[in-house]
Each structure stands twice: as C-alpha cells, then as structure tokens.
JSON list of C-alpha atoms in Angstrom, two decimals:
[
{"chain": "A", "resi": 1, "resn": "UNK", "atom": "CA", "xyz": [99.44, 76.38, 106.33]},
{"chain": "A", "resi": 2, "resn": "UNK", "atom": "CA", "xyz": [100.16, 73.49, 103.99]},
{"chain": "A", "resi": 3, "resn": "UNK", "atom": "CA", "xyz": [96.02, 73.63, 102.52]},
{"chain": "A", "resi": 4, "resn": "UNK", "atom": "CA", "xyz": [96.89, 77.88, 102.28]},
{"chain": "A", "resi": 5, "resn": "UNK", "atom": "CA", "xyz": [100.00, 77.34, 100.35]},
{"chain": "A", "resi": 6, "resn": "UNK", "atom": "CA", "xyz": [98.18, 74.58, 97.81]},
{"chain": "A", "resi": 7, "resn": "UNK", "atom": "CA", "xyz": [95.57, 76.93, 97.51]},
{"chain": "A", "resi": 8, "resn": "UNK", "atom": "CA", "xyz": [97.60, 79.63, 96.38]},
{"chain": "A", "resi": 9, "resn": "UNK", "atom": "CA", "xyz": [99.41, 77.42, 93.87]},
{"chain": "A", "resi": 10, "resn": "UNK", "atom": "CA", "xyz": [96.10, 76.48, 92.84]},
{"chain": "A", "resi": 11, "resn": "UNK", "atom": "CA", "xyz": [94.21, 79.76, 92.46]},
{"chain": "A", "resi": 12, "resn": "UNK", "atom": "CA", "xyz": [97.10, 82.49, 92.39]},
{"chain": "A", "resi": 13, "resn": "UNK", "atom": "CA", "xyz": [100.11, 80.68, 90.33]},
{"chain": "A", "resi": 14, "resn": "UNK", "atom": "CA", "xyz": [101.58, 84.22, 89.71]},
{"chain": "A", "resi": 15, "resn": "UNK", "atom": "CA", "xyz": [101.58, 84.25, 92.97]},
{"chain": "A", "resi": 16, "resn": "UNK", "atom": "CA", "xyz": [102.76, 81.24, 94.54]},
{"chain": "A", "resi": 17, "resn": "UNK", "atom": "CA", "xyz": [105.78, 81.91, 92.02]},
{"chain": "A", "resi": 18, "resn": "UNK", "atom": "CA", "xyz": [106.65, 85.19, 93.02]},
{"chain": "A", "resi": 19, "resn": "UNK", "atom": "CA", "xyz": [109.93, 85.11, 95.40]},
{"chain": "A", "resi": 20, "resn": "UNK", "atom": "CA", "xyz": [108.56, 84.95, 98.75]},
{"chain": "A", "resi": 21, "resn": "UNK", "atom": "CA", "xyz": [105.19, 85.52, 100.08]},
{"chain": "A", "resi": 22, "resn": "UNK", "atom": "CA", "xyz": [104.16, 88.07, 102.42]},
{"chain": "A", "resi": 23, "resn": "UNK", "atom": "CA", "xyz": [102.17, 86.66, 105.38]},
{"chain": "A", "resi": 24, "resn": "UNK", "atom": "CA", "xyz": [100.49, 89.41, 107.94]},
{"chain": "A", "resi": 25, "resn": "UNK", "atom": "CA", "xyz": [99.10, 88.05, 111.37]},
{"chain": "A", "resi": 26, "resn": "UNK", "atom": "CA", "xyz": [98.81, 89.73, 114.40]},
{"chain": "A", "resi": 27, "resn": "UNK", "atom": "CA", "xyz": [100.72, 88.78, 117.50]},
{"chain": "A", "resi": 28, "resn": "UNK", "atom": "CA", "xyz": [98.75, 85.54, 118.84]},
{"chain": "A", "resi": 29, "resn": "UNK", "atom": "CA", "xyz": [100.56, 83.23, 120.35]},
{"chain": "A", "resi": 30, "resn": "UNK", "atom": "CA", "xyz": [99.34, 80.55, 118.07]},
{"chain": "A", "resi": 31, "resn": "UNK", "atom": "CA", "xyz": [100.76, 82.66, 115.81]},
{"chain": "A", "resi": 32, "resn": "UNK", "atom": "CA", "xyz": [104.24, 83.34, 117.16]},
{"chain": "A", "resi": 33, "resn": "UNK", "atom": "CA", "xyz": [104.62, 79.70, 118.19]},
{"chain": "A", "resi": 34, "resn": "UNK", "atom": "CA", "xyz": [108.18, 78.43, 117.20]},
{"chain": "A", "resi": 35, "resn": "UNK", "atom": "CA", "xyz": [106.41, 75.87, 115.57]},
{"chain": "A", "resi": 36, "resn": "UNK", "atom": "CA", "xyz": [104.48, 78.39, 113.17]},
{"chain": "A", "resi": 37, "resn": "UNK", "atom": "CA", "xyz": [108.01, 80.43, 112.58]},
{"chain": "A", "resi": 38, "resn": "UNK", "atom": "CA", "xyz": [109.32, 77.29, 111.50]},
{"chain": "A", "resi": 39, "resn": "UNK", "atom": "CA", "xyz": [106.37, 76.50, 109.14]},
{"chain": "A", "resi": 40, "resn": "UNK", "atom": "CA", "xyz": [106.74, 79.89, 107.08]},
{"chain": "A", "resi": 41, "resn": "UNK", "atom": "CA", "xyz": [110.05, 79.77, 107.49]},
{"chain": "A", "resi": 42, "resn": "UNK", "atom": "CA", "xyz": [110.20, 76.30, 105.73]},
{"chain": "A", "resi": 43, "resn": "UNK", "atom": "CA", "xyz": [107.59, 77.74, 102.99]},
{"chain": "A", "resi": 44, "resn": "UNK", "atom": "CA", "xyz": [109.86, 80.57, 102.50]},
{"chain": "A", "resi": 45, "resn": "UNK", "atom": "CA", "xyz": [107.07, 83.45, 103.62]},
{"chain": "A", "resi": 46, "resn": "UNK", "atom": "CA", "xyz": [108.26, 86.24, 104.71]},
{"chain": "A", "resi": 47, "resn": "UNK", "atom": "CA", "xyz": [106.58, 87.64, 107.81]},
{"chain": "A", "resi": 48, "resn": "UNK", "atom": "CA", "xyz": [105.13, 91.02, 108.32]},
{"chain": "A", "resi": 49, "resn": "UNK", "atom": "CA", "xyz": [104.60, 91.17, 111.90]},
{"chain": "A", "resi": 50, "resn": "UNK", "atom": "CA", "xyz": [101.43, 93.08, 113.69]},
{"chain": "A", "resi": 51, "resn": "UNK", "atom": "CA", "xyz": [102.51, 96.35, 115.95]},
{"chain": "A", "resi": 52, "resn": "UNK", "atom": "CA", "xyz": [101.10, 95.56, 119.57]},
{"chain": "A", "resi": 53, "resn": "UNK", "atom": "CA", "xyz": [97.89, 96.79, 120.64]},
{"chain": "A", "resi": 54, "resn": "UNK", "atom": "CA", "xyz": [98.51, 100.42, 121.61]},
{"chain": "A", "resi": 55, "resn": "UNK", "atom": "CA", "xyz": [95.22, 102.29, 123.24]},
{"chain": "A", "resi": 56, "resn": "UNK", "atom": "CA", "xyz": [96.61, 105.95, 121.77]},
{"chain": "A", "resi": 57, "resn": "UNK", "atom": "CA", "xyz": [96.87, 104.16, 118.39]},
{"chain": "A", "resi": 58, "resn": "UNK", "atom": "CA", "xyz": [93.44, 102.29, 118.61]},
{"chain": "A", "resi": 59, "resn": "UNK", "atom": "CA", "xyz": [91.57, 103.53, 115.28]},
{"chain": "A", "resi": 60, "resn": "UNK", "atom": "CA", "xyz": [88.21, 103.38, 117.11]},
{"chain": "A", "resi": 61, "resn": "UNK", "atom": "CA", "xyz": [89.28, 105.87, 119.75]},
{"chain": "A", "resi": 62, "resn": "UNK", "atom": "CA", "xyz": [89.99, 108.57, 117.11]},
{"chain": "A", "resi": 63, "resn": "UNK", "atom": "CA", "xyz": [86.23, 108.57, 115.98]},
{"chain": "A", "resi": 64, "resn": "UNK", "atom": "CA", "xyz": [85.10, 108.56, 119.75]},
{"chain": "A", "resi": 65, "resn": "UNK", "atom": "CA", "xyz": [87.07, 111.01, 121.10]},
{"chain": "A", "resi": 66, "resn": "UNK", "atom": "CA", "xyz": [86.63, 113.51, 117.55]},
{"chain": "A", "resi": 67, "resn": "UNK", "atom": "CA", "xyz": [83.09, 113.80, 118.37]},
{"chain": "A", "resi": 68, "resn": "UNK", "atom": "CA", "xyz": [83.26, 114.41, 121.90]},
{"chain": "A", "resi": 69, "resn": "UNK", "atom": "CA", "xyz": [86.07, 117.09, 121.27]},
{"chain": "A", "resi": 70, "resn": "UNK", "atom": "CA", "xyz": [83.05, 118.32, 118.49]},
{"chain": "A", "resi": 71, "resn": "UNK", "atom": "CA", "xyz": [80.61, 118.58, 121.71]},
{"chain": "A", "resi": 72, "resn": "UNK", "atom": "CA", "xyz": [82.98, 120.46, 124.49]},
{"chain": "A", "resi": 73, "resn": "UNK", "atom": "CA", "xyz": [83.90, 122.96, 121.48]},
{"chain": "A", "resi": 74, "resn": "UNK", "atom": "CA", "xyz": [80.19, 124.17, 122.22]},
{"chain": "A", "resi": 75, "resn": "UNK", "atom": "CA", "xyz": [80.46, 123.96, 125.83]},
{"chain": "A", "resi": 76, "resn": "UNK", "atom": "CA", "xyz": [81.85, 126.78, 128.35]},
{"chain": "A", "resi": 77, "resn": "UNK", "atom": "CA", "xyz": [83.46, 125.56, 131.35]},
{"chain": "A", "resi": 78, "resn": "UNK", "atom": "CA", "xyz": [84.40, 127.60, 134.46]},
{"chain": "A", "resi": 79, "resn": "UNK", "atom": "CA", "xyz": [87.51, 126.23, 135.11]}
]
C-alpha cells in the first residue's frame, strides 16, 4: 500500500492531494484484514466496500439466461 500511495504522489499529484482517496476492493479476506483497515485507515483512504457475491445479481447470468428466454419464446410446451 505504501509503493501505491508513492506512486500516486508520484504520477497523480492532483490526486494524492485531493482530501481522501477512494479505494474499491472486493471482500477478500486479505483485504478485510484488520491489518489492511488499519493501513488505509492510517493513509486516510476512504473505503468503498464490494457488495457480496449474489448469483441473481451475477452480470454473466443476465446474458445466459436472455438468450435462452430468446429460444423458449419460439418453443411450445404442453404444459
């Protein structure tokens, strides 16, 4: 996190010097270690959490499942 922050003094100072960062991660649980909270906490990031994996939310099931529905549209079933 330390080589991330020093990167984005480096590269983005506009950045950097904003108030507050905004770091997204999903919910690992490298990620929601008490030792990582700590770390953005101490940079001052704030933290935009990750919802939890939901399967009727899962973007790839909408694609699936809209051409299949295409399919049965053409299909007559007897019950």
């Amino acid at each position: 996190m330390d080589k991330l922050n020093a990167s984005i003094k480096e590269k983005r100072p506009a950045l950097a010097s904003r108030k507050g960062i905004v770091f997204h991660h999903n919910n690992a649980r490298l990620h929601t270690a008490m030792v990582t909270q700590q770390k953005l906490n101490a940079l001052g990031w704030e933290v935009l959490g990750h919802p939890p994996y939901l399967p009727d939310t899962d973007p790839s099931d909408y694609y699936l499942f809209r051409s299949s529905a295409k399919l049965s549209k053409r299909k007559k079933f007897k019950s």
